[in-house]
PDB file of C-alpha atoms in Angstrom:
ATOM      1  CA  MET A   1       1.633 -31.787  47.657  1.00 36.00           C
ATOM      2  CA  ASP A   2      -1.026 -33.939  45.965  1.00 38.00           C
ATOM      3  CA  SER A   3      -0.189 -36.521  43.318  1.00 37.00           C
ATOM      4  CA  THR A   4      -1.485 -34.312  40.529  1.00 32.00           C
ATOM      5  CA  SER A   5       0.817 -31.441  41.460  1.00 30.00           C
ATOM      6  CA  GLU A   6       3.780 -33.764  41.829  1.00 32.00           C
ATOM      7  CA  SER A   7       3.370 -35.082  38.306  1.00 32.00           C
ATOM      8  CA  ILE A   8       2.717 -31.838  36.436  1.00 29.00           C
ATOM      9  CA  LEU A   9       6.285 -31.532  35.216  1.00 30.00           C
ATOM     10  CA  GLU A  10       7.429 -35.113  35.646  1.00 35.00           C
ATOM     11  CA  SER A  11       9.118 -35.192  32.226  1.00 37.00           C
ATOM     12  CA  SER A  12      10.654 -31.776  32.640  1.00 40.00           C
ATOM     13  CA  LEU A  13      14.123 -30.747  33.665  1.00 43.00           C
ATOM     14  CA  PHE A  14      12.409 -28.585  36.295  1.00 46.00           C
ATOM     15  CA  LYS A  15      11.387 -31.386  38.641  1.00 48.00           C
ATOM     16  CA  ASP A  16      10.398 -29.364  41.679  1.00 55.00           C
ATOM     17  CA  ASP A  17       9.447 -25.874  40.562  1.00 70.00           C
ATOM     18  CA  ILE A  18       9.804 -23.270  37.852  1.00 78.00           C
ATOM     19  CA  ASP A  19      10.561 -19.598  38.249  1.00 80.00           C
ATOM     20  CA  ILE A  20       8.757 -17.501  35.634  1.00 89.00           C
ATOM     21  CA  LYS A  21      10.042 -13.977  35.009  1.00 88.00           C
ATOM     22  CA  VAL A  22       8.267 -11.810  32.419  1.00 93.00           C
ATOM     23  CA  LEU A  23      10.770  -9.822  30.336  1.00 89.00           C
ATOM     24  CA  ASP A  24       8.405  -8.249  27.839  1.00 93.00           C
ATOM     25  CA  ALA A  25       4.645  -7.932  27.388  1.00 96.00           C
ATOM     26  CA  ARG A  26       2.784  -5.923  24.776  1.00 95.00           C
ATOM     27  CA  GLU A  27      -0.066  -5.669  22.290  1.00 96.00           C
ATOM     28  CA  ASN A  28       0.653  -5.156  18.577  1.00 93.00           C
ATOM     29  CA  ILE A  29      -1.533  -4.159  15.643  1.00 93.00           C
ATOM     30  CA  ILE A  30      -0.252  -4.920  12.137  1.00 90.00           C
ATOM     31  CA  THR A  31      -2.211  -3.493   9.213  1.00 88.00           C
ATOM     32  CA  ASN A  32      -2.576  -5.053   5.775  1.00 82.00           C
ATOM     33  CA  GLY A  33       0.420  -4.399   3.559  1.00 71.00           C
ATOM     34  CA  LYS A  34       2.706  -3.640   6.489  1.00 70.00           C
ATOM     35  CA  ASN A  35       4.171  -6.896   7.730  1.00 65.00           C
ATOM     36  CA  SER A  36       5.842  -6.867  11.115  1.00 68.00           C
ATOM     37  CA  ARG A  37       9.615  -6.586  11.250  1.00 78.00           C
ATOM     38  CA  ILE A  38      11.577  -9.797  11.749  1.00 82.00           C
ATOM     39  CA  GLN A  39      12.223 -10.435  15.415  1.00 83.00           C
ATOM     40  CA  PHE A  40      14.781 -12.603  17.206  1.00 80.00           C
ATOM     41  CA  ASN A  41      13.776 -12.527  20.850  1.00 82.00           C
ATOM     42  CA  PRO A  42      16.465 -13.948  23.179  1.00 77.00           C
ATOM     43  CA  PHE A  43      13.686 -15.519  25.218  1.00 85.00           C
ATOM     44  CA  ILE A  44      10.585 -17.627  24.610  1.00 91.00           C
ATOM     45  CA  TYR A  45       7.502 -15.670  23.510  1.00 96.00           C
ATOM     46  CA  PHE A  46       3.798 -16.495  23.798  1.00 97.00           C
ATOM     47  CA  TYR A  47       1.675 -14.826  21.080  1.00 97.00           C
ATOM     48  CA  PHE A  48      -2.131 -14.828  21.091  1.00 98.00           C
ATOM     49  CA  LEU A  49      -3.964 -13.610  17.985  1.00 97.00           C
ATOM     50  CA  ALA A  50      -6.890 -11.562  19.264  1.00 97.00           C
ATOM     51  CA  GLU A  51      -8.197 -10.403  15.888  1.00 95.00           C
ATOM     52  CA  GLY A  52      -7.634 -11.104  12.208  1.00 95.00           C
ATOM     53  CA  SER A  53      -5.774 -13.794  10.312  1.00 94.00           C
ATOM     54  CA  GLY A  54      -2.499 -14.088   8.484  1.00 93.00           C
ATOM     55  CA  THR A  55       0.738 -15.986   8.102  1.00 93.00           C
ATOM     56  CA  PHE A  56       3.411 -16.331  10.737  1.00 93.00           C
ATOM     57  CA  PHE A  57       6.788 -16.772   9.072  1.00 92.00           C
ATOM     58  CA  ILE A  58       8.951 -18.662  11.556  1.00 92.00           C
ATOM     59  CA  GLU A  59      12.426 -19.363  10.187  1.00 86.00           C
ATOM     60  CA  SER A  60      11.697 -21.378   7.005  1.00 84.00           C
ATOM     61  CA  ASP A  61       8.107 -22.257   7.950  1.00 89.00           C
ATOM     62  CA  ALA A  62       4.967 -20.379   6.860  1.00 92.00           C
ATOM     63  CA  VAL A  63       2.275 -20.978   9.487  1.00 94.00           C
ATOM     64  CA  LYS A  64      -1.336 -19.907   8.863  1.00 95.00           C
ATOM     65  CA  ILE A  65      -2.868 -18.287  11.938  1.00 96.00           C
ATOM     66  CA  LYS A  66      -6.340 -17.054  12.795  1.00 96.00           C
ATOM     67  CA  LYS A  67      -8.223 -15.473  15.659  1.00 96.00           C
ATOM     68  CA  ASN A  68      -7.780 -17.316  18.996  1.00 97.00           C
ATOM     69  CA  ASP A  69      -4.571 -19.067  17.923  1.00 97.00           C
ATOM     70  CA  LEU A  70      -1.745 -19.331  20.437  1.00 97.00           C
ATOM     71  CA  VAL A  71       1.777 -19.443  18.978  1.00 97.00           C
ATOM     72  CA  ILE A  72       4.721 -20.233  21.242  1.00 96.00           C
ATOM     73  CA  ILE A  73       8.118 -19.359  19.735  1.00 94.00           C
ATOM     74  CA  ASN A  74      11.292 -20.451  21.469  1.00 89.00           C
ATOM     75  CA  SER A  75      14.231 -18.091  21.897  1.00 84.00           C
ATOM     76  CA  ASN A  76      16.392 -16.785  19.049  1.00 78.00           C
ATOM     77  CA  ILE A  77      13.989 -17.965  16.345  1.00 85.00           C
ATOM     78  CA  GLY A  78      13.396 -15.397  13.596  1.00 85.00           C
ATOM     79  CA  HIS A  79       9.730 -14.618  12.961  1.00 89.00           C
ATOM     80  CA  ASN A  80       7.299 -12.041  11.607  1.00 90.00           C
ATOM     81  CA  ILE A  81       3.616 -11.765  10.612  1.00 91.00           C
ATOM     82  CA  PHE A  82       1.903 -11.005   7.300  1.00 91.00           C
ATOM     83  CA  VAL A  83      -1.773  -9.997   7.366  1.00 91.00           C
ATOM     84  CA  ASP A  84      -4.155 -11.817   5.018  1.00 90.00           C
ATOM     85  CA  GLU A  85      -5.286  -9.770   2.019  1.00 87.00           C
ATOM     86  CA  ASN A  86      -8.945  -9.929   3.060  1.00 89.00           C
ATOM     87  CA  GLU A  87      -8.160  -8.619   6.561  1.00 89.00           C
ATOM     88  CA  TYR A  88      -7.599  -4.995   7.500  1.00 89.00           C
ATOM     89  CA  ALA A  89      -5.270  -5.864  10.387  1.00 92.00           C
ATOM     90  CA  CYS A  90      -4.060  -8.459  12.845  1.00 94.00           C
ATOM     91  CA  ARG A  91      -4.021  -7.707  16.552  1.00 95.00           C
ATOM     92  CA  SER A  92      -1.771  -9.837  18.704  1.00 96.00           C
ATOM     93  CA  ILE A  93      -1.026  -9.762  22.398  1.00 97.00           C
ATOM     94  CA  GLY A  94       1.799 -11.584  24.065  1.00 97.00           C
ATOM     95  CA  PHE A  95       4.564 -11.880  26.612  1.00 97.00           C
ATOM     96  CA  GLY A  96       8.083 -13.278  26.838  1.00 95.00           C
ATOM     97  CA  VAL A  97       9.731 -15.014  29.786  1.00 92.00           C
ATOM     98  CA  GLU A  98      13.323 -15.876  30.592  1.00 83.00           C
ATOM     99  CA  SER A  99      15.302 -19.094  30.853  1.00 77.00           C
ATOM    100  CA  ILE A 100      12.802 -21.681  29.650  1.00 85.00           C
ATOM    101  CA  GLY A 101      11.846 -23.388  26.428  1.00 87.00           C
ATOM    102  CA  ILE A 102       8.770 -25.428  25.564  1.00 89.00           C
ATOM    103  CA  ASN A 103       9.088 -28.468  23.331  1.00 87.00           C
ATOM    104  CA  THR A 104       6.811 -31.240  22.223  1.00 87.00           C
ATOM    105  CA  VAL A 105       7.155 -34.619  23.846  1.00 82.00           C
ATOM    106  CA  LYS A 106       8.538 -36.846  21.134  1.00 67.00           C
ATOM    107  CA  GLU A 107       5.657 -39.285  21.279  1.00 56.00           C
ATOM    108  CA  GLU A 108       2.313 -39.492  19.499  1.00 47.00           C
ATOM    109  CA  ILE A 109      -0.474 -40.122  21.959  1.00 42.00           C
ATOM    110  CA  ASN A 110      -4.189 -40.661  21.351  1.00 45.00           C
ATOM    111  CA  ASN A 111      -6.373 -39.208  24.104  1.00 46.00           C
ATOM    112  CA  ASN A 112      -8.540 -42.324  24.117  1.00 45.00           C
ATOM    113  CA  LYS A 113      -5.926 -45.041  23.488  1.00 43.00           C
ATOM    114  CA  ALA A 114      -2.386 -44.486  24.649  1.00 43.00           C
ATOM    115  CA  ASP A 115      -0.984 -46.980  22.159  1.00 44.00           C
ATOM    116  CA  GLU A 116      -2.682 -45.436  19.114  1.00 44.00           C
ATOM    117  CA  LYS A 117      -0.854 -42.807  17.036  1.00 41.00           C
ATOM    118  CA  ILE A 118      -2.165 -39.295  16.433  1.00 38.00           C
ATOM    119  CA  ASP A 119      -4.017 -38.951  13.142  1.00 44.00           C
ATOM    120  CA  SER A 120      -2.396 -36.024  11.354  1.00 40.00           C
ATOM    121  CA  ASN A 121      -5.562 -35.520   9.295  1.00 43.00           C
ATOM    122  CA  LYS A 122      -7.562 -34.552  12.364  1.00 43.00           C
ATOM    123  CA  ASP A 123      -7.869 -31.035  13.769  1.00 48.00           C
ATOM    124  CA  PRO A 124      -4.623 -30.009  15.507  1.00 46.00           C
ATOM    125  CA  ASN A 125      -4.053 -28.857  19.067  1.00 53.00           C
ATOM    126  CA  SER A 126      -6.837 -27.285  21.054  1.00 54.00           C
ATOM    127  CA  LEU A 127      -7.234 -26.013  24.561  1.00 58.00           C
ATOM    128  CA  ASP A 128     -10.838 -27.229  24.581  1.00 53.00           C
ATOM    129  CA  GLU A 129     -11.535 -30.191  26.810  1.00 48.00           C
ATOM    130  CA  SER A 130     -14.716 -31.200  24.946  1.00 46.00           C
ATOM    131  CA  GLU A 131     -15.380 -34.826  24.049  1.00 41.00           C
ATOM    132  CA  ASP A 132     -15.062 -34.218  20.317  1.00 42.00           C
ATOM    133  CA  GLU A 133     -11.438 -33.217  20.811  1.00 41.00           C
ATOM    134  CA  GLU A 134      -9.764 -36.602  20.703  1.00 38.00           C
ATOM    135  CA  LYS A 135      -6.340 -35.813  19.384  1.00 39.00           C
ATOM    136  CA  ILE A 136      -3.712 -33.123  19.628  1.00 40.00           C
ATOM    137  CA  LYS A 137      -1.029 -32.476  17.097  1.00 40.00           C
ATOM    138  CA  LEU A 138       1.836 -30.176  18.031  1.00 37.00           C
ATOM    139  CA  GLU A 139       4.637 -28.682  16.014  1.00 38.00           C
ATOM    140  CA  ILE A 140       8.145 -29.198  17.317  1.00 42.00           C
ATOM    141  CA  ASP A 141      11.254 -27.320  18.379  1.00 69.00           C
ATOM    142  CA  ASN A 142      11.110 -23.797  16.900  1.00 88.00           C
ATOM    143  CA  TYR A 143       7.453 -23.156  17.633  1.00 93.00           C
ATOM    144  CA  ILE A 144       4.183 -24.673  18.803  1.00 94.00           C
ATOM    145  CA  LEU A 145       0.783 -23.728  17.364  1.00 95.00           C
ATOM    146  CA  ILE A 146      -2.258 -24.253  19.584  1.00 96.00           C
ATOM    147  CA  PRO A 147      -5.754 -23.166  18.446  1.00 95.00           C
ATOM    148  CA  CYS A 148      -7.577 -22.110  21.598  1.00 94.00           C
ATOM    149  CA  LYS A 149     -11.146 -22.164  20.199  1.00 86.00           C
ATOM    150  CA  GLU A 150     -13.644 -21.727  23.032  1.00 88.00           C
ATOM    151  CA  GLU A 151     -10.877 -20.928  25.519  1.00 93.00           C
ATOM    152  CA  GLY A 152      -9.834 -17.893  23.483  1.00 94.00           C
ATOM    153  CA  LYS A 153     -11.732 -15.374  25.595  1.00 95.00           C
ATOM    154  CA  ARG A 154     -10.122 -16.606  28.817  1.00 96.00           C
ATOM    155  CA  VAL A 155      -6.640 -16.678  27.280  1.00 97.00           C
ATOM    156  CA  TYR A 156      -7.103 -13.127  26.017  1.00 97.00           C
ATOM    157  CA  GLU A 157      -8.172 -11.951  29.484  1.00 97.00           C
ATOM    158  CA  ILE A 158      -5.064 -13.477  31.070  1.00 97.00           C
ATOM    159  CA  PHE A 159      -2.716 -12.052  28.442  1.00 98.00           C
ATOM    160  CA  SER A 160      -4.343  -8.602  28.737  1.00 97.00           C
ATOM    161  CA  SER A 161      -3.842  -8.669  32.505  1.00 97.00           C
ATOM    162  CA  ILE A 162      -0.188  -9.632  32.093  1.00 98.00           C
ATOM    163  CA  VAL A 163       0.406  -6.755  29.668  1.00 97.00           C
ATOM    164  CA  GLU A 164      -1.442  -4.306  31.910  1.00 97.00           C
ATOM    165  CA  GLU A 165       0.505  -5.263  35.035  1.00 97.00           C
ATOM    166  CA  PHE A 166       3.856  -5.418  33.240  1.00 96.00           C
ATOM    167  CA  SER A 167       3.337  -1.832  32.025  1.00 95.00           C
ATOM    168  CA  SER A 168       1.960  -0.551  35.326  1.00 95.00           C
ATOM    169  CA  ASP A 169       3.718   1.474  38.016  1.00 93.00           C
ATOM    170  CA  ASP A 170       1.356   0.125  40.643  1.00 94.00           C
ATOM    171  CA  LEU A 171       2.589  -1.669  43.748  1.00 94.00           C
ATOM    172  CA  TYR A 172       4.199  -5.048  42.943  1.00 94.00           C
ATOM    173  CA  ALA A 173       2.864  -4.899  39.372  1.00 95.00           C
ATOM    174  CA  ARG A 174       5.768  -6.860  37.867  1.00 93.00           C
ATOM    175  CA  THR A 175       5.418  -9.538  40.544  1.00 95.00           C
ATOM    176  CA  LEU A 176       1.740  -9.879  39.692  1.00 97.00           C
ATOM    177  CA  ALA A 177       2.576 -10.114  35.977  1.00 97.00           C
ATOM    178  CA  ASP A 178       5.061 -12.904  36.776  1.00 95.00           C
ATOM    179  CA  SER A 179       2.417 -14.716  38.816  1.00 96.00           C
ATOM    180  CA  MET A 180      -0.179 -14.483  36.053  1.00 97.00           C
ATOM    181  CA  ALA A 181       2.308 -15.767  33.477  1.00 97.00           C
ATOM    182  CA  SER A 182       3.220 -18.629  35.821  1.00 96.00           C
ATOM    183  CA  TYR A 183      -0.468 -19.464  36.222  1.00 96.00           C
ATOM    184  CA  PHE A 184      -1.031 -19.564  32.469  1.00 97.00           C
ATOM    185  CA  ILE A 185       2.068 -21.630  31.663  1.00 96.00           C
ATOM    186  CA  ILE A 186       1.423 -24.181  34.405  1.00 95.00           C
ATOM    187  CA  LYS A 187      -2.252 -24.536  33.408  1.00 95.00           C
ATOM    188  CA  LEU A 188      -1.105 -25.054  29.801  1.00 95.00           C
ATOM    189  CA  LEU A 189       1.388 -27.727  30.873  1.00 93.00           C
ATOM    190  CA  ARG A 190      -1.284 -29.497  32.911  1.00 94.00           C
ATOM    191  CA  LEU A 191      -3.812 -29.406  30.111  1.00 93.00           C
ATOM    192  CA  LEU A 192      -1.349 -30.664  27.509  1.00 93.00           C
ATOM    193  CA  LYS A 193       0.523 -32.998  29.828  1.00 92.00           C
ATOM    194  CA  GLY A 194       2.252 -35.675  27.790  1.00 90.00           C
ATOM    195  CA  LYS A 195       2.168 -33.475  24.697  1.00 91.00           C
ATOM    196  CA  ILE A 196       4.479 -30.596  25.657  1.00 90.00           C
ATOM    197  CA  GLU A 197       7.148 -30.139  28.303  1.00 88.00           C
ATOM    198  CA  ILE A 198       9.131 -27.280  29.725  1.00 86.00           C
ATOM    199  CA  VAL A 199      12.898 -27.448  29.347  1.00 80.00           C
ATOM    200  CA  HIS A 200      15.919 -25.340  30.189  1.00 69.00           C
ATOM    201  CA  ASP A 201      16.581 -22.860  27.394  1.00 62.00           C
ATOM    202  CA  VAL A 202      19.765 -24.125  25.758  1.00 58.00           C
ATOM    203  CA  ASN A 203      20.024 -20.850  23.849  1.00 62.00           C
ATOM    204  CA  ILE A 204      20.793 -19.080  27.099  1.00 63.00           C
ATOM    205  CA  ASN A 205      24.467 -19.893  26.460  1.00 69.00           C
ATOM    206  CA  ARG A 206      24.295 -17.577  23.458  1.00 73.00           C
ATOM    207  CA  GLN A 207      23.178 -14.734  25.692  1.00 80.00           C
ATOM    208  CA  VAL A 208      26.006 -15.385  28.141  1.00 86.00           C
ATOM    209  CA  ASP A 209      28.527 -15.547  25.282  1.00 82.00           C
ATOM    210  CA  TYR A 210      27.119 -12.284  23.966  1.00 86.00           C
ATOM    211  CA  ILE A 211      27.673 -10.608  27.330  1.00 91.00           C
ATOM    212  CA  LYS A 212      31.284 -11.810  27.373  1.00 90.00           C
ATOM    213  CA  SER A 213      31.804 -10.458  23.850  1.00 89.00           C
ATOM    214  CA  TYR A 214      30.179  -7.178  24.845  1.00 92.00           C
ATOM    215  CA  ILE A 215      32.568  -6.824  27.796  1.00 94.00           C
ATOM    216  CA  ASP A 216      35.530  -7.676  25.543  1.00 92.00           C
ATOM    217  CA  GLY A 217      34.580  -4.859  23.196  1.00 93.00           C
ATOM    218  CA  ASN A 218      33.519  -2.257  25.763  1.00 95.00           C
ATOM    219  CA  TYR A 219      35.697  -2.879  28.837  1.00 95.00           C
ATOM    220  CA  SER A 220      36.950   0.722  28.799  1.00 95.00           C
ATOM    221  CA  THR A 221      33.447   2.129  29.333  1.00 95.00           C
ATOM    222  CA  ASP A 222      31.570   2.429  32.601  1.00 94.00           C
ATOM    223  CA  ILE A 223      29.786  -0.928  32.400  1.00 95.00           C
ATOM    224  CA  LYS A 224      27.238  -1.666  35.132  1.00 94.00           C
ATOM    225  CA  LEU A 225      25.659  -4.997  36.021  1.00 94.00           C
ATOM    226  CA  GLU A 226      22.238  -3.503  35.365  1.00 93.00           C
ATOM    227  CA  GLU A 227      23.290  -2.670  31.788  1.00 94.00           C
ATOM    228  CA  LEU A 228      24.497  -6.233  31.190  1.00 94.00           C
ATOM    229  CA  SER A 229      21.306  -7.601  32.703  1.00 90.00           C
ATOM    230  CA  SER A 230      19.236  -5.526  30.303  1.00 89.00           C
ATOM    231  CA  LEU A 231      21.307  -6.614  27.305  1.00 88.00           C
ATOM    232  CA  ALA A 232      20.918 -10.280  28.238  1.00 84.00           C
ATOM    233  CA  TYR A 233      17.201  -9.990  29.056  1.00 81.00           C
ATOM    234  CA  MET A 234      17.889 -11.648  32.424  1.00 81.00           C
ATOM    235  CA  ASN A 235      17.594 -10.404  35.951  1.00 83.00           C
ATOM    236  CA  LYS A 236      21.024  -9.659  37.369  1.00 88.00           C
ATOM    237  CA  PHE A 237      21.073 -12.569  39.807  1.00 87.00           C
ATOM    238  CA  HIS A 238      20.279 -15.056  37.072  1.00 83.00           C
ATOM    239  CA  LEU A 239      22.901 -13.516  34.777  1.00 88.00           C
ATOM    240  CA  ILE A 240      25.535 -13.795  37.512  1.00 91.00           C
ATOM    241  CA  ALA A 241      24.695 -17.465  38.072  1.00 86.00           C
ATOM    242  CA  GLU A 242      24.714 -18.378  34.362  1.00 83.00           C
ATOM    243  CA  PHE A 243      27.877 -16.404  33.594  1.00 87.00           C
ATOM    244  CA  LYS A 244      29.719 -17.920  36.544  1.00 86.00           C
ATOM    245  CA  GLN A 245      28.661 -21.412  35.491  1.00 79.00           C
ATOM    246  CA  ALA A 246      30.084 -20.764  32.009  1.00 78.00           C
ATOM    247  CA  TYR A 247      33.261 -18.832  32.896  1.00 82.00           C
ATOM    248  CA  ARG A 248      33.796 -19.467  36.638  1.00 82.00           C
ATOM    249  CA  VAL A 249      33.675 -15.748  37.426  1.00 87.00           C
ATOM    250  CA  THR A 250      30.876 -13.199  37.607  1.00 92.00           C
ATOM    251  CA  PRO A 251      30.431 -10.652  34.762  1.00 94.00           C
ATOM    252  CA  ILE A 252      31.959  -7.838  36.832  1.00 95.00           C
ATOM    253  CA  GLU A 253      34.866 -10.031  37.919  1.00 94.00           C
ATOM    254  CA  TYR A 254      35.470 -10.859  34.261  1.00 92.00           C
ATOM    255  CA  LEU A 255      35.356  -7.137  33.413  1.00 96.00           C
ATOM    256  CA  ILE A 256      38.022  -6.402  36.026  1.00 95.00           C
ATOM    257  CA  LEU A 257      40.219  -9.271  34.817  1.00 92.00           C
ATOM    258  CA  LYS A 258      39.862  -8.023  31.233  1.00 93.00           C
ATOM    259  CA  ARG A 259      40.970  -4.522  32.258  1.00 95.00           C
ATOM    260  CA  VAL A 260      43.938  -5.907  34.157  1.00 93.00           C
ATOM    261  CA  GLU A 261      45.054  -8.057  31.202  1.00 91.00           C
ATOM    262  CA  VAL A 262      44.857  -5.115  28.790  1.00 93.00           C
ATOM    263  CA  SER A 263      46.713  -2.889  31.237  1.00 95.00           C
ATOM    264  CA  LYS A 264      49.547  -5.442  31.405  1.00 92.00           C
ATOM    265  CA  GLY A 265      50.119  -5.048  27.675  1.00 90.00           C
ATOM    266  CA  LEU A 266      50.063  -1.261  27.936  1.00 94.00           C
ATOM    267  CA  LEU A 267      52.512  -1.274  30.853  1.00 94.00           C
ATOM    268  CA  ILE A 268      54.985  -3.341  28.847  1.00 90.00           C
ATOM    269  CA  SER A 269      54.567  -1.809  25.386  1.00 90.00           C
ATOM    270  CA  THR A 270      53.964   1.908  26.082  1.00 93.00           C
ATOM    271  CA  ASN A 271      55.341   4.755  28.162  1.00 93.00           C
ATOM    272  CA  HIS A 272      51.885   5.899  29.251  1.00 95.00           C
ATOM    273  CA  SER A 273      51.554   7.083  32.817  1.00 95.00           C
ATOM    274  CA  MET A 274      49.681   4.985  35.359  1.00 96.00           C
ATOM    275  CA  GLU A 275      46.878   7.522  35.353  1.00 95.00           C
ATOM    276  CA  THR A 276      46.559   7.343  31.561  1.00 96.00           C
ATOM    277  CA  ILE A 277      46.544   3.542  31.516  1.00 96.00           C
ATOM    278  CA  ALA A 278      43.945   3.445  34.282  1.00 96.00           C
ATOM    279  CA  HIS A 279      41.735   5.726  32.185  1.00 96.00           C
ATOM    280  CA  ILE A 280      42.299   3.778  28.943  1.00 96.00           C
ATOM    281  CA  VAL A 281      41.207   0.446  30.419  1.00 96.00           C
ATOM    282  CA  GLY A 282      38.208   1.856  32.296  1.00 96.00           C
ATOM    283  CA  PHE A 283      39.251   2.328  35.930  1.00 96.00           C
ATOM    284  CA  ASN A 284      37.835   5.506  37.423  1.00 93.00           C
ATOM    285  CA  SER A 285      41.002   6.392  39.350  1.00 94.00           C
ATOM    286  CA  GLN A 286      44.701   5.558  39.469  1.00 95.00           C
ATOM    287  CA  SER A 287      44.474   4.540  43.107  1.00 95.00           C
ATOM    288  CA  TYR A 288      41.727   2.019  42.388  1.00 96.00           C
ATOM    289  CA  PHE A 289      43.715   0.728  39.397  1.00 96.00           C
ATOM    290  CA  ASN A 290      46.767   0.228  41.637  1.00 95.00           C
ATOM    291  CA  GLN A 291      44.680  -1.529  44.284  1.00 95.00           C
ATOM    292  CA  VAL A 292      42.977  -3.937  41.865  1.00 95.00           C
ATOM    293  CA  PHE A 293      46.144  -4.628  39.864  1.00 95.00           C
ATOM    294  CA  ARG A 294      48.158  -5.535  42.959  1.00 94.00           C
ATOM    295  CA  LYS A 295      45.382  -7.790  44.232  1.00 93.00           C
ATOM    296  CA  LYS A 296      45.086  -9.686  40.940  1.00 91.00           C
ATOM    297  CA  VAL A 297      48.743  -9.771  39.834  1.00 90.00           C
ATOM    298  CA  GLY A 298      50.716  -9.621  43.076  1.00 91.00           C
ATOM    299  CA  PHE A 299      52.655  -6.516  42.036  1.00 91.00           C
ATOM    300  CA  THR A 300      51.821  -2.861  41.702  1.00 95.00           C
ATOM    301  CA  PRO A 301      51.607  -1.599  38.094  1.00 95.00           C
ATOM    302  CA  SER A 302      54.999   0.130  38.492  1.00 94.00           C
ATOM    303  CA  GLN A 303      56.630  -3.041  39.836  1.00 93.00           C
ATOM    304  CA  PHE A 304      55.113  -5.072  36.999  1.00 92.00           C
ATOM    305  CA  ARG A 305      56.399  -2.615  34.372  1.00 92.00           C
ATOM    306  CA  LYS A 306      59.888  -2.617  35.866  1.00 90.00           C
ATOM    307  CA  LYS A 307      59.954  -6.391  36.032  1.00 87.00           C
ATOM    308  CA  HIS A 308      58.751  -7.015  32.466  1.00 81.00           C
ATOM    309  CA  ARG A 309      60.107  -4.106  30.429  1.00 74.00           C
ATOM    310  CA  LEU A 310      62.883  -5.150  28.061  1.00 61.00           C
TER     311      LEU A 310
END
């Protein structure tokens, strides 16, 4: 690996590599007088304004946007768009990816003199590499606004390709969408090196906690790992890893333990049959309930009831 590649993410928590997985990609048209609904995506989202102008309301901030602006919004940040009165509509295109966040480096750096602070009166961030672009100003934390200027056409082409592949049934389309998103994000990090950095999405703990709460409230239903993966906006392998790191068991293991704990209470406090209790807590058969209960508790359900009934 050359020295340039080795230093792309030197300030990042992802020292060696990043794994980009596209979870959503779409194009939206918002007409004047019909602002978009407020969204809280549980993953970072990259919006590119292809046409029009308006105001992006991001939490308590009102951010003016225009054609060729790139807006990056980190996970679980409420946002929506209002179209300017003199515009018929705004057309945006974008994609969301899992498990990462993008923040500004907490330093002010002049492109010409490293020890000179950014002048906030100058034009803010740009993807242009022209000589007249001397300084870059980035917003922090909740969102980052980057006017793309002359690079707008290229950014739009990349985003359009990501949306097309994400929605396609063609061979390995999702893999190609992931690759294109990876290409764009890494090129962005290289271009704005020292200004922005990629970090682990701390809000991912909220998604894991949500999955635990969902299991707690729906343990009696036929919950599948694929369903939990969809709810968390994570692939199932990533969900398993994050859930196990937080709770020391996988989501399905936690589901089984939850069913067993509830069944203990029913065995002690009710006269329900084993078959009824198995059904109440979500096991698909009495025999499987007996097998799992004995493995986890060390007794059969009948032995447990006899031992603990007053």
